[in-house]
mmCIF file of C-alpha atoms in Angstrom:
data_model
loop_
_atom_site.group_PDB
_atom_site.id
_atom_site.type_symbol
_atom_site.label_atom_id
_atom_site.label_comp_id
_atom_site.label_asym_id
_atom_site.label_seq_id
_atom_site.Cartn_x
_atom_site.Cartn_y
_atom_site.Cartn_z
ATOM 1 C CA MET A 1 -0.113 -0.077 -0.105
ATOM 2 C CA THR A 2 1.319 3.423 -1.167
ATOM 3 C CA GLN A 3 1.280 6.554 1.098
ATOM 4 C CA LEU A 4 -1.429 7.914 -1.204
ATOM 5 C CA ASP A 5 -3.500 4.532 -0.115
ATOM 6 C CA ALA A 6 -3.148 4.884 3.052
ATOM 7 C CA VAL A 7 -6.344 5.725 5.463
ATOM 8 C CA VAL A 8 -5.720 9.423 6.480
ATOM 9 C CA LYS A 9 -7.259 11.148 9.783
ATOM 10 C CA PRO A 10 -7.468 14.570 9.412
ATOM 11 C CA LYS A 11 -5.792 16.845 12.227
ATOM 12 C CA THR A 12 -6.984 20.329 11.357
ATOM 13 C CA ARG A 13 -10.270 21.585 9.651
ATOM 14 C CA ARG A 14 -8.520 22.575 6.452
ATOM 15 C CA SER A 15 -7.564 19.021 5.969
ATOM 16 C CA LYS A 16 -10.837 17.936 6.834
ATOM 17 C CA ARG A 17 -12.403 19.983 4.370
ATOM 18 C CA PHE A 18 -9.701 18.857 1.957
ATOM 19 C CA LEU A 19 -10.733 15.240 2.432
ATOM 20 C CA GLN A 20 -14.298 15.904 2.150
ATOM 21 C CA SER A 21 -13.962 17.505 -0.831
ATOM 22 C CA ARG A 22 -12.155 14.142 -2.409
ATOM 23 C CA GLU A 23 -14.883 11.964 -0.961
ATOM 24 C CA PRO A 24 -17.543 10.306 -3.847
ATOM 25 C CA LYS A 25 -20.291 12.318 -4.621
ATOM 26 C CA LEU A 26 -24.115 11.717 -6.139
ATOM 27 C CA SER A 27 -22.930 14.804 -8.459
ATOM 28 C CA GLU A 28 -19.464 15.177 -9.000
ATOM 29 C CA ASN A 29 -17.382 17.960 -9.758
ATOM 30 C CA VAL A 30 -15.976 19.410 -13.019
ATOM 31 C CA LYS A 31 -13.750 17.036 -14.403
ATOM 32 C CA SER A 32 -9.971 18.519 -14.471
ATOM 33 C CA ALA A 33 -7.033 17.470 -17.035
ATOM 34 C CA MET A 34 -3.274 17.340 -16.193
ATOM 35 C CA LEU A 35 -1.102 18.327 -19.166
ATOM 36 C CA ILE A 36 2.185 16.144 -18.727
ATOM 37 C CA LYS A 37 5.395 16.652 -21.180
ATOM 38 C CA GLY A 38 7.315 13.518 -21.923
ATOM 39 C CA GLY A 39 10.942 12.893 -21.722
ATOM 40 C CA ASN A 40 11.422 14.323 -25.283
ATOM 41 C CA THR A 41 9.256 17.048 -26.520
ATOM 42 C CA SER A 42 9.206 19.308 -29.631
ATOM 43 C CA GLU A 43 8.450 22.856 -29.768
ATOM 44 C CA SER A 44 5.146 21.950 -31.581
ATOM 45 C CA VAL A 45 4.150 19.749 -28.885
ATOM 46 C CA THR A 46 5.188 22.304 -26.037
ATOM 47 C CA GLN A 47 3.105 24.727 -27.687
ATOM 48 C CA ALA A 48 0.163 22.614 -28.210
ATOM 49 C CA LEU A 49 0.000 21.579 -24.523
ATOM 50 C CA LYS A 50 -0.006 25.081 -24.047
ATOM 51 C CA ASP A 51 -3.110 25.832 -26.203
ATOM 52 C CA LEU A 52 -4.818 22.726 -24.708
ATOM 53 C CA TYR A 53 -4.281 24.348 -21.320
ATOM 54 C CA SER A 54 -5.874 27.597 -22.286
ATOM 55 C CA LEU A 55 -8.782 26.057 -23.868
ATOM 56 C CA LYS A 56 -9.299 23.604 -20.672
ATOM 57 C CA LYS A 57 -8.372 25.828 -17.812
ATOM 58 C CA PRO A 58 -9.363 26.608 -14.839
ATOM 59 C CA ASN A 59 -10.225 23.213 -14.702
ATOM 60 C CA ALA A 60 -6.783 22.076 -15.853
ATOM 61 C CA VAL A 61 -3.236 21.232 -14.122
ATOM 62 C CA THR A 62 -0.142 21.530 -16.057
ATOM 63 C CA TYR A 63 3.230 19.911 -15.526
ATOM 64 C CA LYS A 64 6.285 22.151 -16.962
ATOM 65 C CA LYS A 65 9.193 19.595 -16.065
ATOM 66 C CA LYS A 66 9.909 16.377 -18.406
ATOM 67 C CA ASN A 67 8.658 13.021 -17.140
ATOM 68 C CA ILE A 68 10.310 9.855 -18.615
ATOM 69 C CA THR A 69 7.188 7.876 -18.776
ATOM 70 C CA ARG A 70 5.647 5.923 -21.485
ATOM 71 C CA PRO A 71 1.817 5.579 -20.765
ATOM 72 C CA PHE A 72 1.301 2.650 -23.498
ATOM 73 C CA GLU A 73 3.930 0.481 -21.487
ATOM 74 C CA ASP A 74 4.037 1.643 -18.209
ATOM 75 C CA GLN A 75 0.787 3.654 -16.285
ATOM 76 C CA THR A 76 1.878 3.740 -12.789
ATOM 77 C CA SER A 77 3.183 7.250 -13.039
ATOM 78 C CA ILE A 78 -0.021 8.475 -14.950
ATOM 79 C CA GLU A 79 -2.407 7.352 -11.948
ATOM 80 C CA PHE A 80 0.088 8.636 -9.144
ATOM 81 C CA PHE A 81 0.009 12.343 -10.880
ATOM 82 C CA SER A 82 -4.019 11.691 -11.299
ATOM 83 C CA LYS A 83 -4.546 10.705 -7.736
ATOM 84 C CA LYS A 84 -2.184 13.624 -6.439
ATOM 85 C CA SER A 85 -3.722 16.273 -8.209
ATOM 86 C CA ASP A 86 -7.412 14.613 -8.301
ATOM 87 C CA CYS A 87 -7.538 14.732 -12.199
ATOM 88 C CA SER A 88 -9.553 12.535 -14.677
ATOM 89 C CA LEU A 89 -8.337 13.356 -17.574
ATOM 90 C CA PHE A 90 -4.789 13.742 -18.997
ATOM 91 C CA VAL A 91 -2.761 14.509 -22.154
ATOM 92 C CA PHE A 92 0.736 13.319 -22.449
ATOM 93 C CA GLY A 93 3.147 15.101 -25.122
ATOM 94 C CA SER A 94 6.147 13.501 -26.535
ATOM 95 C CA HIS A 95 8.136 13.674 -29.442
ATOM 96 C CA ASN A 96 10.511 10.787 -31.300
ATOM 97 C CA LYS A 97 11.660 9.770 -34.604
ATOM 98 C CA LYS A 98 9.045 6.943 -34.885
ATOM 99 C CA ARG A 99 6.126 8.765 -33.692
ATOM 100 C CA PRO A 100 6.735 12.715 -34.174
ATOM 101 C CA ASN A 101 4.654 15.222 -32.511
ATOM 102 C CA ASN A 102 2.479 12.870 -30.320
ATOM 103 C CA LEU A 103 -0.170 13.409 -27.892
ATOM 104 C CA VAL A 104 -1.920 10.987 -25.929
ATOM 105 C CA PHE A 105 -5.578 11.703 -24.496
ATOM 106 C CA GLY A 106 -6.825 9.560 -21.923
ATOM 107 C CA ARG A 107 -9.153 8.810 -18.919
ATOM 108 C CA MET A 108 -9.272 7.610 -15.536
ATOM 109 C CA PHE A 109 -11.668 5.283 -13.649
ATOM 110 C CA ASP A 110 -11.331 5.057 -9.998
ATOM 111 C CA PHE A 111 -7.463 6.686 -10.584
ATOM 112 C CA HIS A 112 -6.570 4.064 -13.110
ATOM 113 C CA VAL A 113 -6.426 4.514 -16.813
ATOM 114 C CA LEU A 114 -9.744 3.473 -18.541
ATOM 115 C CA ASP A 115 -8.867 4.537 -22.276
ATOM 116 C CA MET A 116 -5.982 6.173 -24.175
ATOM 117 C CA ILE A 117 -5.795 7.298 -27.763
ATOM 118 C CA GLU A 118 -2.584 8.542 -29.442
ATOM 119 C CA LEU A 119 -2.888 11.122 -31.874
ATOM 120 C CA GLY A 120 -0.189 12.369 -34.029
ATOM 121 C CA MET A 121 -0.189 15.871 -35.330
ATOM 122 C CA GLU A 122 0.601 16.417 -38.889
ATOM 123 C CA LYS A 123 -0.355 20.240 -39.049
ATOM 124 C CA PHE A 124 -0.764 22.452 -36.121
ATOM 125 C CA VAL A 125 -1.416 26.385 -36.208
ATOM 126 C CA PRO A 126 -0.920 27.696 -32.527
ATOM 127 C CA LEU A 127 -3.240 29.970 -30.969
ATOM 128 C CA LYS A 128 -1.023 33.290 -31.175
ATOM 129 C CA ASP A 129 -0.708 33.154 -34.520
ATOM 130 C CA PHE A 130 -4.441 33.955 -34.825
ATOM 131 C CA LYS A 131 -4.718 37.680 -34.358
ATOM 132 C CA ASN A 132 -8.020 38.563 -33.285
ATOM 133 C CA SER A 133 -9.845 38.435 -30.040
ATOM 134 C CA LYS A 134 -10.379 35.044 -27.852
ATOM 135 C CA PHE A 135 -13.096 34.203 -25.578
ATOM 136 C CA PRO A 136 -13.221 34.637 -22.077
ATOM 137 C CA GLU A 137 -11.808 32.063 -19.438
ATOM 138 C CA GLY A 138 -14.118 29.162 -18.529
ATOM 139 C CA THR A 139 -16.339 29.520 -21.308
ATOM 140 C CA LYS A 140 -18.369 26.343 -22.172
ATOM 141 C CA PRO A 141 -18.068 25.492 -25.954
ATOM 142 C CA LEU A 142 -20.169 23.930 -28.321
ATOM 143 C CA LEU A 143 -19.054 20.591 -29.552
ATOM 144 C CA VAL A 144 -19.720 19.687 -32.963
ATOM 145 C CA PHE A 145 -18.597 16.259 -34.412
ATOM 146 C CA ALA A 146 -18.695 15.527 -38.527
ATOM 147 C CA GLY A 147 -18.096 12.808 -40.203
ATOM 148 C CA GLU A 148 -19.467 8.990 -40.601
ATOM 149 C CA ALA A 149 -16.398 7.502 -39.033
ATOM 150 C CA PHE A 150 -17.689 8.853 -35.453
ATOM 151 C CA ASP A 151 -20.495 6.318 -35.817
ATOM 152 C CA LEU A 152 -19.512 3.349 -37.887
ATOM 153 C CA SER A 153 -15.570 2.621 -36.209
ATOM 154 C CA ASN A 154 -15.555 1.446 -32.454
ATOM 155 C CA GLU A 155 -12.280 3.617 -32.296
ATOM 156 C CA HIS A 156 -13.546 6.786 -33.312
ATOM 157 C CA ARG A 157 -16.600 6.308 -31.293
ATOM 158 C CA ARG A 158 -14.338 6.032 -28.055
ATOM 159 C CA LEU A 159 -12.639 9.341 -29.419
ATOM 160 C CA LYS A 160 -15.761 11.177 -29.807
ATOM 161 C CA SER A 161 -16.556 10.290 -26.103
ATOM 162 C CA LEU A 162 -13.463 10.950 -24.815
ATOM 163 C CA LEU A 163 -13.137 14.354 -26.606
ATOM 164 C CA THR A 164 -16.612 15.197 -25.033
ATOM 165 C CA ASP A 165 -15.299 14.390 -21.528
ATOM 166 C CA PHE A 166 -12.440 16.772 -22.123
ATOM 167 C CA PHE A 167 -13.873 19.659 -23.669
ATOM 168 C CA ARG A 168 -17.517 19.577 -22.260
ATOM 169 C CA GLY A 169 -16.842 21.737 -19.133
ATOM 170 C CA PRO A 170 -19.313 22.302 -16.637
ATOM 171 C CA THR A 171 -22.944 20.626 -16.559
ATOM 172 C CA VAL A 172 -25.518 23.293 -16.673
ATOM 173 C CA PRO A 173 -29.444 23.407 -16.862
ATOM 174 C CA CYS A 174 -29.472 25.754 -19.477
ATOM 175 C CA VAL A 175 -27.533 28.212 -21.702
ATOM 176 C CA ARG A 176 -28.570 31.741 -23.090
ATOM 177 C CA LEU A 177 -27.795 33.053 -26.531
ATOM 178 C CA ALA A 178 -25.190 35.279 -25.485
ATOM 179 C CA GLY A 179 -23.287 32.782 -23.702
ATOM 180 C CA LEU A 180 -22.525 30.400 -27.032
ATOM 181 C CA GLU A 181 -19.201 32.348 -27.552
ATOM 182 C CA HIS A 182 -16.945 28.840 -28.342
ATOM 183 C CA VAL A 183 -17.288 26.300 -30.955
ATOM 184 C CA LEU A 184 -15.059 23.215 -31.183
ATOM 185 C CA HIS A 185 -15.564 21.514 -34.648
ATOM 186 C CA PHE A 186 -14.258 18.031 -35.134
ATOM 187 C CA THR A 187 -14.381 16.306 -38.522
ATOM 188 C CA ALA A 188 -13.372 12.770 -39.346
ATOM 189 C CA LEU A 189 -12.236 12.306 -42.794
ATOM 190 C CA ASP A 190 -9.868 10.597 -45.055
ATOM 191 C CA GLY A 191 -8.448 8.724 -41.860
ATOM 192 C CA LYS A 192 -7.847 12.134 -40.165
ATOM 193 C CA ILE A 193 -9.347 14.106 -37.319
ATOM 194 C CA PHE A 194 -9.485 17.785 -38.149
ATOM 195 C CA LEU A 195 -10.110 20.062 -34.942
ATOM 196 C CA ARG A 196 -10.983 23.732 -35.428
ATOM 197 C CA SER A 197 -11.692 26.554 -32.767
ATOM 198 C CA TYR A 198 -14.238 29.397 -33.559
ATOM 199 C CA LYS A 199 -15.499 32.297 -32.070
ATOM 200 C CA VAL A 200 -19.325 33.237 -32.492
ATOM 201 C CA LEU A 201 -19.993 36.534 -33.816
ATOM 202 C CA LEU A 202 -23.873 37.862 -33.266
ATOM 203 C CA LYS A 203 -24.635 40.261 -36.074
ATOM 204 C CA LYS A 204 -27.544 42.487 -36.617
ATOM 205 C CA SER A 205 -30.213 40.713 -38.720
ATOM 206 C CA GLY A 206 -33.092 43.033 -38.655
ATOM 207 C CA CYS A 207 -35.060 41.138 -36.690
ATOM 208 C CA ARG A 208 -35.110 39.627 -33.046
ATOM 209 C CA THR A 209 -32.785 36.657 -33.847
ATOM 210 C CA PRO A 210 -29.153 37.868 -34.827
ATOM 211 C CA ARG A 211 -27.143 36.838 -37.611
ATOM 212 C CA ILE A 212 -24.491 34.110 -36.498
ATOM 213 C CA GLU A 213 -20.857 34.454 -38.179
ATOM 214 C CA LEU A 214 -17.903 32.074 -37.064
ATOM 215 C CA GLU A 215 -14.574 33.430 -36.940
ATOM 216 C CA GLU A 216 -11.708 30.970 -36.559
ATOM 217 C CA MET A 217 -9.607 31.870 -33.686
ATOM 218 C CA GLY A 218 -7.348 28.577 -33.031
ATOM 219 C CA PRO A 219 -5.590 26.426 -31.961
ATOM 220 C CA SER A 220 -6.020 24.366 -35.313
ATOM 221 C CA PHE A 221 -5.163 20.608 -35.416
ATOM 222 C CA ASP A 222 -4.662 17.779 -38.249
ATOM 223 C CA PHE A 223 -4.314 14.467 -36.100
ATOM 224 C CA VAL A 224 -3.890 11.287 -37.378
ATOM 225 C CA LEU A 225 -4.934 8.313 -35.380
ATOM 226 C CA ARG A 226 -2.110 6.096 -33.846
ATOM 227 C CA ARG A 227 -1.872 3.685 -30.988
ATOM 228 C CA THR A 228 -5.121 3.130 -28.812
ATOM 229 C CA HIS A 229 -5.834 1.131 -25.432
ATOM 230 C CA LEU A 230 -9.778 1.010 -24.895
ATOM 231 C CA ALA A 231 -11.362 -0.531 -21.790
ATOM 232 C CA SER A 232 -13.356 -3.559 -22.119
ATOM 233 C CA ASP A 233 -17.055 -3.464 -22.344
ATOM 234 C CA ASP A 234 -17.871 -4.802 -18.963
ATOM 235 C CA LEU A 235 -15.187 -2.065 -17.329
ATOM 236 C CA TYR A 236 -16.794 0.460 -19.824
ATOM 237 C CA LYS A 237 -20.194 -0.068 -18.880
ATOM 238 C CA THR A 238 -19.064 0.166 -15.036
ATOM 239 C CA ALA A 239 -17.544 3.109 -15.361
ATOM 240 C CA HIS A 240 -20.756 4.529 -17.130
ATOM 241 C CA LYS A 241 -23.027 3.476 -14.147
ATOM 242 C CA GLN A 242 -25.058 5.973 -12.227
ATOM 243 C CA PRO A 243 -26.277 5.788 -9.070
ATOM 244 C CA LYS A 244 -29.937 4.755 -8.108
ATOM 245 C CA ALA A 245 -30.432 8.345 -6.158
ATOM 246 C CA LEU A 246 -29.754 10.182 -9.857
ATOM 247 C CA LYS A 247 -32.121 7.719 -11.849
ATOM 248 C CA ALA A 248 -35.068 9.725 -12.992
ATOM 249 C CA LYS A 249 -38.100 7.833 -11.363
ATOM 250 C CA LYS A 250 -40.795 6.373 -13.909
ATOM 251 C CA LYS A 251 -44.147 8.556 -13.914
ATOM 252 C CA LYS A 252 -47.065 5.865 -14.259
ATOM 253 C CA ASN A 253 -50.001 6.804 -16.655
ATOM 254 C CA ILE A 254 -48.065 8.996 -18.809
ATOM 255 C CA SER A 255 -47.165 8.770 -22.413
ATOM 256 C CA HIS A 256 -46.085 10.769 -25.125
ATOM 257 C CA ASP A 257 -46.581 10.546 -29.114
ATOM 258 C CA ALA A 258 -44.277 10.932 -31.898
ATOM 259 C CA PHE A 259 -44.113 14.694 -31.528
ATOM 260 C CA GLY A 260 -43.074 14.611 -27.981
ATOM 261 C CA THR A 261 -46.765 15.862 -26.706
ATOM 262 C CA ARG A 262 -47.334 14.026 -23.047
ATOM 263 C CA PHE A 263 -51.066 12.544 -22.385
ATOM 264 C CA GLY A 264 -52.052 11.612 -18.969
ATOM 265 C CA ARG A 265 -54.590 9.048 -17.659
ATOM 266 C CA LEU A 266 -56.873 10.110 -14.608
ATOM 267 C CA HIS A 267 -58.240 7.356 -12.438
ATOM 268 C CA MET A 268 -61.787 8.355 -10.849
ATOM 269 C CA GLN A 269 -64.562 6.752 -8.906
ATOM 270 C CA LYS A 270 -67.510 5.352 -10.798
ATOM 271 C CA GLN A 271 -70.336 8.130 -11.135
ATOM 272 C CA ASP A 272 -73.951 8.238 -10.543
ATOM 273 C CA LEU A 273 -75.191 9.994 -13.378
ATOM 274 C CA GLY A 274 -78.754 10.037 -12.172
ATOM 275 C CA LYS A 275 -77.662 12.840 -9.906
ATOM 276 C CA LEU A 276 -75.570 14.892 -12.195
ATOM 277 C CA GLN A 277 -76.394 18.411 -12.046
ATOM 278 C CA THR A 278 -77.309 19.369 -15.598
ATOM 279 C CA ARG A 279 -78.785 22.859 -17.267
ATOM 280 C CA LYS A 280 -82.177 23.737 -15.964
ATOM 281 C CA MET A 281 -84.677 24.129 -18.828
ATOM 282 C CA LYS A 282 -88.064 25.738 -18.352
ATOM 283 C CA GLY A 283 -89.483 22.942 -20.565
ATOM 284 C CA LEU A 284 -88.240 20.421 -18.337
ATOM 285 C CA ARG A 285 -89.473 21.768 -15.065
ATOM 286 C CA LYS A 286 -91.897 19.341 -12.879
ATOM 287 C CA ARG A 287 -95.506 20.689 -12.660
ATOM 288 C CA ARG A 288 -97.024 21.722 -9.272
ATOM 289 C CA GLY A 289 -99.482 19.187 -8.228
ATOM 290 C CA GLY A 290 -100.622 16.732 -10.362
ATOM 291 C CA ASP A 291 -100.070 18.323 -13.552
ATOM 292 C CA ALA A 292 -96.872 16.920 -14.146
ATOM 293 C CA GLU A 293 -98.725 13.465 -13.243
ATOM 294 C CA ARG A 294 -101.862 13.953 -15.611
ATOM 295 C CA GLY A 295 -99.646 15.263 -18.619
ATOM 296 C CA PRO A 296 -99.280 18.464 -20.558
ATOM 297 C CA SER A 297 -102.794 18.499 -22.279
ATOM 298 C CA ALA A 298 -104.661 17.842 -19.087
ATOM 299 C CA ALA A 299 -103.198 20.876 -17.626
ATOM 300 C CA LYS A 300 -103.934 22.914 -20.523
ATOM 301 C CA LYS A 301 -107.505 22.448 -20.215
ATOM 302 C CA ALA A 302 -107.700 22.822 -16.471
ATOM 303 C CA ARG A 303 -106.399 26.504 -17.167
ATOM 304 C CA THR A 304 -108.950 27.234 -19.973
ATOM 305 C CA PRO A 305 -112.225 29.168 -18.213
#
């Protein structure tokens, strides 16, 4: 048992609050990412890690020192850093002759590596080369995935899920129109993955709904898929399991049609229609005395002089 796995009893209130923040919750905190430099990195890899940190912050931790490790061969260092910094996502950058300009995207489950996908940068345009205004820090991006490969290939489906986990940001109930300022577009075409970052500009349109324009603000990546380390179907299903307290309870006697209209069924006690109050009409009133029993003709004759 390592020192991080040992049971730690808090001695101060500050340490108690820290341990409580690390405890499991029904609604977990926003997933944080750590960006790690390998033992040998190029200038492009270093700048790419800085730009990814700019897109992810404030929910990101960067390690500026070099770490001599190979995630596909030994994952203990990644798991140690994950438990130390309480991060469930990571990007590992490296560069060598066999795999130049290499980025490894991965995520953790219970502080153990769940999925890892290696992407090679064939083309990279850094954030600083785009001379325009940027989005505010902490902006929740709009993610767009284009390409049939994200639906057909198992590796691309996992990559789509991993990229969604990495860039999705905090979970919010609703987003106002003016809050949509950042768009990340992923395209899978001809065996490559293209990542483009746009800023949303709301222009005047002469009506209530504004005209929307997209302005590229970087960074820009052209990736090629390399090695993958994917979790088994059973482990992947266990990682996506939700507690029962968060599952929505099924409401009885409620159904929806194809257009989303909700229908409800009400159960009522049996009614006696004989005592049902109806509209009172003059022709249906009962006669006084015996007129009603003799009929309308007899009552008419009795009233004539």
